[in-house]
């Protein structure tokens, strides 16, 4: 296959105030460079992972690391295939890799920034954007290392039909926990109850959600992907020594005005904890976490549902879908 | 000294909505019983510790343990002297003891509920209601076990001139931390800067407090005795991996309407923790904590200031003083 003369990538054009708008990104055509330097490889991007945290990287502050620069290529985790290897590189053409590839069709990247993919028995390539990638690591580190979930305990999960949430529910079920799941549609709740097998799924968009919530058991661990009103409500359901693990707060990423928390006074009588974490700090836990995840893939207890959009041009729309809740499963753009 | 025929004690007459009122407690005269049973001792109470947490025990819920019953003797930690020992007791008349003695002049108590006091070199009997008692244990467990304060880190303390706060500041200083203290009067701030030696004390009742606060360094550990608006402000000053240790929330004990928290969104980008704790869970840490506290008394780095009121009848007023901030030092009632 001859190389193209040009290719497309998304440039951050302006910082959005709330939702991403047509002014946020600019699709740009740039000249193709087929020659990776020493220690570099040329990668053709095949899949991009669309994650809520990407929204935070568009703000001046509030993310775990430096925001994307105006005029820079939009960042993002993806899967790709090596087309050319520079001098001294050990990857070879045809190798599949994952890493921070960016919203672009091609990229020349330092080999050390990439991870070579070997698809395990029972898995598929996409799982490296799911349970075998950052999604699975987030679920294991948050639920087991921070949450310290034990068999017989009660778990509450918000954003439970999302990429991380669904893996969290499955890990907890496999460990003998009673799982309550919160999601945003009847379809998602049906998936959680019937396919994932949670004890009960609650649709927060129904009018009787607060009453339904009032009737559930108090939790030992709350794995929170959402924040805002859901977090406020959850703090009324603490068991003694409860752990509230803050993984994300998607309810707040698009809003400049935060939802006030009024229920945090319950933390003290319950001697509870709120634990916010990010994978950026957790590299030391990855080897053990990957082992847990690989076991789950191979014994069939872990399964991710994917929602795949076609073509790089869909990426900005995809990111907005996470906030409207239109996606069903781990959102991925196929190039 | 002949025994009296009657003695006084405070009975909980009604549950207060906000502040304690004259209707909350009733001073009652009851017949004296000089005969402790098997394993019991008769104690004459000499000092009562007046602590913010007592306010919580007047509510139907929200405390760590069962509330005081209407018609029951008000509970409270105190120091006393053994007057008579029942059969099988190993304490003898003249022994000083600490324990949950109650707001009463005399009490017959199970020996196993009491701790015999031996005053160490450099200490005084009152220190068993301060650094060598529940105050010191709270400070050590919160700051060192939960807060994990390390040398060179920055500590923020609210209610810093209070009983626990002042010990926390001294423990932190002795461990090489930079200490910012928040208190409620110029006199308390002067005490903290000049006698305790904190880096800077801020008076939250001055009009420029928020500007002063905005100029301090971000903290690694926040030891919070206050909650409410102070907690909300503090969450804007998190260092990466900050630990917010919730020891008390005196700002909320008298209020039925909580102050809303609007700044908790900072927890996630800073990967911070909120850790609420209570001594009721921490018995396993007491031996090590007592050793730390005894060393601090003996090497002169720990010193508690006491505010002593005279007579059992002052106890209800004393409890209100904690909330108005009128006390200067650890509040104690001398009988």
XYZ file of C-alpha atoms in Angstrom:
670
model
C 0.000 0.000 0.000
C 1.626 3.277 -1.016
C 1.753 5.971 1.627
C -0.545 8.973 1.254
C 0.849 12.427 0.613
C -1.324 13.990 3.284
C -3.407 12.869 6.245
C -5.941 14.310 8.674
C -5.707 15.210 12.340
C -7.767 17.192 14.842
C -6.266 20.400 16.194
C -7.586 22.101 19.329
C -8.876 25.412 17.956
C -10.451 26.942 21.067
C -11.262 25.981 24.660
C -14.943 25.130 25.125
C -16.851 26.734 28.005
C -19.324 23.880 28.381
C -20.111 21.354 25.632
C -17.767 20.871 22.731
C -18.897 23.001 19.779
C -17.920 23.063 16.097
C -15.407 25.772 17.054
C -13.554 23.547 19.523
C -11.646 21.374 17.047
C -10.388 21.939 13.511
C -9.763 19.008 11.154
C -6.471 19.759 9.456
C -4.674 18.149 6.530
C -0.943 17.822 7.041
C 1.894 16.429 4.883
C 2.826 12.795 5.468
C 6.316 12.035 6.737
C 7.280 8.385 6.238
C 10.631 8.571 8.050
C 10.683 7.919 11.808
C 13.906 8.979 13.550
C 16.118 6.964 15.879
C 14.033 5.108 18.460
C 10.818 6.211 16.776
C 8.155 4.375 14.810
C 5.532 5.436 12.281
C 2.102 4.289 13.439
C -1.176 4.139 11.555
C -3.961 4.738 14.076
C -6.830 2.236 13.902
C -8.944 2.945 16.998
C -9.263 5.919 19.314
C -10.596 5.630 22.851
C -13.142 8.349 23.699
C -12.894 9.034 27.435
C -14.547 11.621 29.717
C -11.154 12.727 31.038
C -10.314 14.088 27.564
C -12.791 16.859 28.236
C -10.694 18.034 31.199
C -7.596 18.345 29.011
C -9.391 21.066 27.031
C -9.547 23.340 30.074
C -6.725 25.591 31.236
C -6.685 23.774 34.556
C -8.434 21.035 36.505
C -6.893 18.012 34.797
C -4.203 15.649 36.059
C -1.652 16.970 33.636
C -0.912 19.795 31.215
C -3.890 20.748 29.047
C -3.791 20.297 25.285
C -2.349 23.444 23.723
C -4.359 25.579 21.358
C -3.050 24.678 17.891
C -1.805 21.285 19.078
C -3.041 17.859 17.959
C -5.796 16.585 20.267
C -4.455 13.940 22.588
C -6.049 10.538 23.190
C -5.303 6.895 23.811
C -5.544 4.622 20.794
C -4.502 1.436 19.043
C -2.461 1.339 15.874
C -0.159 -0.679 13.689
C 3.520 0.034 13.147
C 4.274 0.853 9.500
C 7.947 1.772 9.741
C 10.535 1.511 12.474
C 13.429 3.975 12.845
C 17.005 3.036 13.640
C 17.450 1.267 16.962
C 13.743 0.510 17.409
C 12.789 -3.022 18.407
C 9.185 -2.813 17.160
C 8.767 -4.024 13.585
C 6.225 -3.220 10.859
C 2.990 -5.062 11.547
C 3.254 -4.851 15.335
C 0.073 -3.679 17.064
C 0.622 -0.997 19.707
C -1.363 1.010 22.215
C -0.494 4.387 23.686
C -1.225 8.073 23.607
C -1.504 8.297 19.821
C -3.670 11.384 19.386
C -6.629 12.256 17.179
C -4.756 11.708 13.932
C -4.543 9.131 11.174
C -0.770 8.716 11.422
C 1.849 9.639 13.974
C 5.574 9.298 14.465
C 6.093 8.393 18.111
C 8.920 7.446 20.451
C 8.917 3.664 20.766
C 9.262 3.856 24.564
C 5.880 5.628 24.773
C 4.096 2.646 23.195
C 3.051 -0.779 24.460
C 3.142 -3.764 22.134
C -0.125 -5.695 22.058
C -0.447 -9.472 22.163
C -4.067 -10.531 22.053
C -4.728 -13.155 24.728
C -7.002 -16.190 24.476
C -10.585 -15.023 24.981
C -9.757 -11.415 24.155
C -9.871 -9.139 21.118
C -7.766 -6.215 19.999
C -10.332 -3.657 21.230
C -9.933 -4.961 24.778
C -6.690 -2.981 24.921
C -8.888 0.123 24.971
C -11.125 -1.641 27.521
C -10.500 -4.214 30.250
C -6.893 -4.847 29.188
C -6.104 -1.146 28.897
C -6.628 2.042 30.900
C -10.304 1.208 31.523
C -9.548 -2.073 33.252
C -6.621 -0.628 35.185
C -8.811 2.222 36.426
C -11.470 -0.243 37.562
C -9.064 -2.545 39.420
C -6.993 0.165 41.086
C -10.089 2.130 42.127
C -12.200 -0.782 43.321
C -9.590 -3.048 44.865
C -6.639 -0.847 45.853
C -8.560 2.287 46.888
C -11.991 0.814 47.624
C -10.583 -2.331 49.263
C -13.828 -4.093 48.369
C -14.232 -7.362 50.249
C -16.494 -10.321 49.645
C -19.949 -9.856 51.143
C -19.757 -6.071 51.067
C -22.187 -3.791 49.264
C -20.987 -1.728 46.317
C -22.684 1.244 44.687
C -21.495 2.269 41.210
C -22.484 5.428 39.334
C -22.048 5.647 35.572
C -22.343 1.892 35.874
C -23.039 1.229 32.204
C -20.034 3.297 31.181
C -16.727 1.749 30.221
C -15.143 1.773 33.690
C -18.437 1.299 35.544
C -19.328 -1.932 33.758
C -15.915 -3.462 34.484
C -16.184 -2.368 38.128
C -19.565 -4.108 38.422
C -18.167 -7.317 36.943
C -15.046 -7.314 39.144
C -17.252 -6.789 42.208
C -19.684 -9.528 41.266
C -16.844 -11.985 40.715
C -15.621 -11.088 44.239
C -18.917 -11.813 45.953
C -20.169 -8.266 46.490
C -23.775 -7.076 46.311
C -23.838 -4.496 43.518
C -26.206 -1.545 43.108
C -25.749 0.242 39.794
C -26.878 3.712 38.708
C -27.240 4.440 34.986
C -29.106 6.839 32.725
C -31.545 4.776 30.631
C -33.834 1.768 30.846
C -31.707 0.053 28.210
C -28.542 0.537 30.276
C -30.284 -0.708 33.413
C -31.521 -3.796 31.581
C -27.981 -4.475 30.364
C -26.652 -4.129 33.910
C -29.263 -6.394 35.470
C -29.521 -9.011 32.735
C -26.049 -9.185 31.206
C -23.731 -7.926 33.952
C -25.939 -9.420 36.671
C -25.965 -6.615 39.241
C -28.352 -6.939 42.187
C -30.325 -3.847 41.121
C -29.883 -1.088 38.551
C -31.477 2.328 39.086
C -32.227 4.778 36.283
C -31.433 8.241 37.644
C -33.519 9.858 34.901
C -36.810 8.389 36.172
C -39.024 10.535 38.428
C -39.032 8.008 41.288
C -35.249 7.589 41.340
C -34.805 9.280 44.735
C -37.414 7.034 46.344
C -35.880 3.939 44.769
C -32.488 5.076 45.975
C -33.776 5.649 49.507
C -34.758 1.965 49.633
C -31.373 0.439 48.739
C -28.885 -0.891 51.291
C -26.135 1.372 52.612
C -22.837 0.761 50.828
C -19.356 -0.137 51.937
C -17.812 1.144 48.711
C -19.148 3.741 46.290
C -17.310 3.842 42.969
C -18.232 7.264 41.638
C -17.786 8.221 38.006
C -20.328 11.016 38.083
C -20.130 13.391 41.074
C -22.620 16.210 41.570
C -26.122 15.272 42.687
C -25.417 11.538 42.613
C -22.486 11.945 44.988
C -24.586 14.154 47.243
C -27.287 11.523 47.402
C -24.810 8.690 47.895
C -23.374 10.278 51.039
C -26.746 9.598 52.708
C -26.143 5.841 52.288
C -22.784 5.354 53.981
C -22.106 2.276 56.010
C -19.685 2.664 58.913
C -16.156 2.866 57.435
C -17.469 3.364 53.900
C -15.017 4.218 51.122
C -16.158 6.667 48.447
C -13.792 6.248 45.505
C -13.807 9.258 43.197
C -12.836 8.062 39.738
C -14.536 10.759 37.705
C -17.127 13.458 37.942
C -18.573 13.595 34.503
C -21.543 15.604 35.831
C -19.124 18.443 36.491
C -16.784 18.402 33.490
C -19.054 20.498 31.271
C -20.307 22.799 34.029
C -18.557 25.799 35.425
C -20.941 25.969 38.408
C -20.537 22.952 40.713
C -23.507 21.227 42.361
C -23.195 22.009 46.094
C -22.618 19.043 48.425
C -24.834 19.242 51.501
C -24.517 15.725 52.898
C -20.783 15.534 53.707
C -21.612 15.868 57.423
C -22.401 12.134 57.333
C -18.737 11.302 56.744
C -17.773 11.883 60.366
C -20.371 9.784 62.240
C -19.705 6.974 59.726
C -15.909 7.469 59.892
C -15.942 7.291 56.091
C -13.342 8.190 53.473
C -13.429 9.982 50.143
C -10.542 8.814 47.969
C -9.818 10.484 44.642
C -7.325 8.769 42.380
C -5.911 8.798 38.888
C -3.862 6.252 36.979
C -1.119 8.842 36.519
C 0.110 7.925 40.026
C -0.457 4.203 39.918
C 2.132 2.660 37.607
C 3.465 0.548 40.476
C 0.129 -1.283 40.668
C -0.184 -2.103 36.962
C 1.547 -5.485 36.872
C -0.735 -6.970 39.528
C -3.802 -5.255 38.084
C -3.077 -6.559 34.581
C -2.853 -10.077 35.960
C -6.292 -9.717 37.578
C -7.730 -8.354 34.334
C -6.192 -11.012 32.129
C -7.591 -13.691 34.440
C -11.013 -12.089 34.159
C -10.860 -12.096 30.357
C -9.701 -15.708 30.281
C -12.222 -17.042 32.807
C -15.030 -15.153 31.077
C -16.031 -12.936 34.025
C -14.960 -9.712 32.281
C -16.594 -8.526 29.124
C -16.745 -5.058 27.626
C -19.463 -3.860 25.305
C -18.178 -1.466 22.621
C -19.945 1.380 20.904
C -17.992 1.993 17.696
C -18.213 5.113 15.536
C -16.701 5.141 12.068
C -14.087 7.650 10.939
C -11.824 10.197 12.626
C -14.313 12.984 11.840
C -16.781 11.518 14.371
C -14.401 12.004 17.329
C -15.676 15.432 18.561
C -19.286 14.252 18.363
C -18.271 11.083 20.185
C -16.820 13.047 23.080
C -20.101 14.953 23.484
C -22.006 11.644 23.466
C -20.339 10.658 26.750
C -21.929 13.666 28.418
C -25.383 13.227 26.938
C -25.189 9.514 27.765
C -26.063 8.484 24.188
C -23.360 5.847 24.032
C -24.054 2.241 24.936
C -20.777 0.743 26.002
C -17.163 1.758 25.756
C -17.004 4.468 23.096
C -14.429 3.951 20.359
C -13.746 5.651 17.032
C -12.566 3.326 14.260
C -10.376 5.038 11.696
C -14.578 13.238 105.635
C -18.065 11.882 106.186
C -20.041 11.030 103.059
C -22.884 13.340 102.087
C -26.465 12.147 102.158
C -27.181 13.559 98.716
C -25.218 14.796 95.715
C -25.848 16.625 92.429
C -25.836 15.433 88.839
C -26.993 16.781 85.488
C -29.869 14.988 83.766
C -30.659 15.432 80.075
C -34.129 17.028 80.197
C -34.743 17.744 76.486
C -32.868 17.590 73.180
C -31.684 21.035 72.035
C -32.396 22.107 68.442
C -29.381 24.405 68.202
C -27.583 25.887 71.200
C -27.974 24.373 74.636
C -30.674 26.243 76.569
C -31.715 26.262 80.253
C -34.263 23.579 79.278
C -31.604 21.159 78.018
C -30.246 19.949 81.373
C -31.720 19.665 84.846
C -29.533 19.666 87.951
C -30.888 16.929 90.190
C -30.166 15.967 93.776
C -29.973 12.224 94.332
C -29.354 10.034 97.411
C -25.774 8.979 98.016
C -24.953 5.272 97.913
C -21.594 4.490 99.550
C -21.541 0.783 98.670
C -20.001 -0.242 95.334
C -20.803 -3.798 94.233
C -18.422 -6.550 93.145
C -15.871 -5.211 90.655
C -17.133 -1.668 91.131
C -15.673 1.416 92.751
C -17.136 4.602 94.189
C -15.515 7.623 92.527
C -15.618 11.265 93.504
C -15.385 13.310 90.303
C -12.809 16.107 90.369
C -12.593 17.333 86.777
C -14.885 17.044 83.766
C -13.667 17.416 80.200
C -15.908 19.645 78.083
C -15.675 18.443 74.476
C -17.510 19.448 71.268
C -18.483 15.833 70.613
C -20.717 15.918 73.716
C -23.070 18.143 71.759
C -23.602 15.337 69.232
C -24.651 12.920 71.963
C -27.635 15.173 72.684
C -29.085 14.535 69.202
C -31.143 11.511 68.251
C -28.580 10.621 65.610
C -25.334 11.781 64.053
C -22.929 10.720 66.782
C -20.522 7.782 66.898
C -22.573 5.972 69.474
C -25.946 5.889 71.226
C -27.203 9.326 72.263
C -27.706 10.210 75.919
C -31.228 9.222 76.950
C -33.740 11.780 78.110
C -33.804 11.421 81.923
C -30.306 9.921 81.978
C -27.188 11.401 83.577
C -25.207 13.450 81.044
C -22.161 11.562 79.879
C -18.630 12.920 79.774
C -14.989 12.052 80.301
C -13.523 13.077 83.640
C -10.939 12.532 86.353
C -11.759 11.392 89.851
C -10.506 9.728 92.994
C -11.562 6.314 94.264
C -13.315 6.544 97.652
C -14.395 2.938 98.130
C -13.635 -0.277 96.290
C -16.130 -3.164 96.039
C -15.254 -6.818 96.472
C -12.749 -8.107 93.923
C -11.652 -4.652 92.755
C -7.933 -3.979 92.455
C -8.209 -0.194 92.673
C -7.883 1.148 96.207
C -9.152 4.312 97.898
C -6.990 7.278 96.895
C -6.287 6.003 93.379
C -6.781 8.618 90.659
C -8.751 7.399 87.648
C -9.954 8.661 84.271
C -12.925 7.435 82.272
C -16.459 8.163 81.231
C -17.581 9.432 84.644
C -20.545 11.629 83.725
C -21.714 15.063 84.818
C -22.120 14.095 88.456
C -20.320 14.625 91.742
C -20.103 10.905 92.586
C -20.538 7.717 90.624
C -20.349 3.988 91.177
C -18.603 2.541 88.130
C -17.292 -0.784 86.909
C -13.579 -0.872 87.558
C -12.842 -2.193 84.069
C -14.278 1.023 82.562
C -11.663 3.150 84.352
C -7.970 3.817 83.774
C -5.660 4.342 86.735
C -3.595 7.529 86.457
C 0.098 7.821 87.219
C 1.354 11.343 86.676
C 4.597 11.275 84.685
C 7.612 13.535 85.110
C 6.822 16.882 83.448
C 3.079 16.275 83.529
C 0.149 17.183 85.740
C -3.106 15.425 86.568
C -5.094 17.588 84.122
C -2.983 16.280 81.247
C -5.078 13.107 81.435
C -7.919 15.220 80.027
C -5.451 16.711 77.524
C -2.308 15.409 75.798
C -2.195 12.203 77.867
C -5.918 11.504 77.349
C -8.450 11.494 74.550
C -7.255 14.892 73.268
C -3.719 13.721 72.686
C -4.824 10.379 71.234
C -7.118 12.189 68.805
C -4.293 14.467 67.708
C -1.758 11.663 67.167
C -4.102 9.231 65.429
C -5.526 11.950 63.176
C -2.297 13.695 62.273
C 0.117 10.775 62.066
C -1.962 7.658 61.317
C -4.603 9.266 59.073
C -2.787 12.390 57.902
C 0.572 10.611 57.545
C 2.271 13.977 58.015
C 5.919 13.890 56.971
C 8.788 16.229 57.736
C 8.909 19.180 55.350
C 5.228 19.012 54.512
C 2.737 21.810 55.014
C -0.066 21.413 57.534
C -3.230 23.465 57.868
C -5.158 23.214 61.160
C -8.613 24.643 61.854
C -9.794 25.197 65.404
C -6.061 25.401 66.009
C -6.287 27.016 69.446
C -8.735 24.365 70.615
C -7.681 21.427 72.734
C -6.947 19.007 69.895
C -5.815 21.708 67.456
C -3.084 23.038 69.731
C -1.648 19.555 70.291
C -1.781 18.879 66.544
C 0.191 22.072 65.862
C 2.827 21.093 68.433
C 3.171 17.525 67.145
C 3.574 18.867 63.607
C 6.144 21.462 64.558
C 8.191 18.856 66.419
C 8.120 16.774 63.206
C 9.455 19.524 60.971
C 6.241 20.586 59.231
C 5.284 24.117 58.205
C 2.097 24.888 60.145
C -0.692 27.285 59.175
C -3.270 27.686 61.928
C -6.817 29.056 61.772
C -8.427 30.366 64.963
C -11.177 32.755 65.993
C -9.540 35.660 67.865
C -6.435 37.815 67.865
C -5.566 36.441 71.310
C -5.729 32.837 70.047
C -3.639 33.712 66.996
C -1.025 35.395 69.192
C -0.898 32.276 71.389
C -0.436 30.081 68.317
C 2.296 32.217 66.782
C 4.180 33.169 69.941
C 3.733 30.220 72.278
C 3.044 27.266 69.970
C 5.298 28.695 67.257
C 3.231 28.057 64.133
C 4.417 29.599 60.874
C 1.302 31.767 60.589
C -2.038 31.994 62.397
C -5.107 33.407 60.619
C -8.113 34.859 62.430
C -11.181 33.734 60.477
C -13.278 36.458 62.100
C -11.343 39.302 60.464
C -12.721 40.863 57.245
C -9.574 40.139 55.216
C -9.388 36.466 56.221
C -10.191 35.165 52.738
C -7.471 37.277 51.151
C -4.982 36.206 53.793
C -5.989 32.608 53.226
C -5.571 32.935 49.477
C -1.924 33.877 50.049
C -0.888 30.824 52.123
C 0.854 27.771 50.693
C -1.170 24.766 49.572
C -1.232 22.044 52.212
C -0.321 18.383 52.280
C -2.441 17.714 55.347
C -5.474 19.635 56.617
C -6.500 18.713 60.145
C -10.095 19.940 60.286
C -11.945 20.442 63.556
C -14.463 22.878 62.124
C -16.043 21.896 58.788
C -18.462 24.175 56.964
C -17.064 27.278 55.283
C -13.523 26.633 56.491
C -13.519 23.186 54.894
C -14.955 24.626 51.702
C -12.182 27.208 51.543
C -9.495 24.689 52.431
C -10.342 22.488 49.440
C -9.050 25.317 47.219
C -5.559 24.857 48.727
C -4.899 21.174 48.121
C -1.455 19.997 47.167
C -1.268 16.904 44.973
C -2.060 13.869 47.180
C -3.329 16.066 50.024
C -5.006 14.407 53.002
C -7.965 16.181 54.603
C -8.439 14.652 58.044
C -11.918 15.256 59.426
C -11.680 15.201 63.200
C -14.684 17.356 63.986
C -17.072 19.810 62.434
C -17.957 22.112 65.262
C -19.384 24.618 62.762
C -22.118 22.108 62.039
C -22.974 20.631 65.437
C -25.401 23.358 66.413
C -26.877 23.851 62.930
C -29.553 21.799 61.284
C -28.798 23.342 57.857
C -25.344 22.362 56.561
C -23.079 24.813 54.724
C -22.902 23.557 51.117
C -19.513 22.424 49.839
C -18.802 23.776 46.362
C -15.080 23.111 46.035
C -14.933 19.301 46.266
C -14.264 19.131 42.504
C -10.633 19.930 43.344
C -10.207 16.546 45.022
C -9.939 14.673 41.732
C -7.293 16.706 39.874
C -5.232 16.722 43.093
C -5.915 13.003 43.785
C -6.680 14.020 47.354
C -8.364 12.172 50.209
C -10.910 13.107 52.842
C -10.515 10.883 55.893
C -12.994 11.033 58.757
C -12.073 9.200 61.928
C -13.054 8.730 65.530
C -11.198 7.265 68.489
C -13.995 4.705 68.943
C -12.308 2.613 66.199
C -8.700 3.211 67.101
C -7.945 1.312 70.323
C -5.293 -0.710 68.497
C -3.259 2.449 67.957
C -3.349 3.717 71.543
C -0.211 2.076 72.930
C 2.012 3.587 70.256
C 0.201 6.935 70.413
C 0.552 7.133 74.203
C 4.271 6.571 73.865
C 4.544 9.472 71.400
C 2.517 11.699 73.731
C 4.446 10.776 76.857
C 7.701 11.533 75.026
C 6.279 14.912 74.030
C 5.369 15.746 77.615
C 8.758 14.659 78.893
C 10.835 16.441 76.254
C 8.751 19.614 76.697
C 7.406 19.817 73.118
C 3.785 19.215 74.184
C 1.972 21.610 76.419
C -1.747 22.141 76.895
C -3.301 25.353 78.073
C -6.369 24.808 80.296
C -9.415 26.956 80.754
C -10.913 25.906 84.068
C -14.453 26.688 85.235
C -15.435 26.131 88.856
C -18.319 23.904 89.922
C -20.515 21.268 88.283
C -23.234 23.874 87.682
C -21.026 25.595 85.061
C -20.944 22.520 82.773
C -23.866 23.439 80.440
C -22.542 26.973 80.000
C -19.085 25.520 79.366
C -20.384 23.373 76.525
C -21.893 26.438 74.837
C -18.589 28.281 75.209
C -16.941 25.808 72.817
C -19.325 26.906 70.091
C -19.039 30.636 70.711
C -15.258 30.224 70.937
C -15.082 32.004 74.309
C -12.743 29.444 75.817
C -8.992 29.893 75.715
C -7.491 26.449 75.944
C -8.777 23.004 76.811
C -12.055 23.542 78.652
C -12.399 21.756 81.971
C -14.895 21.981 84.832
C -13.411 21.566 88.307
C -15.828 20.131 90.831
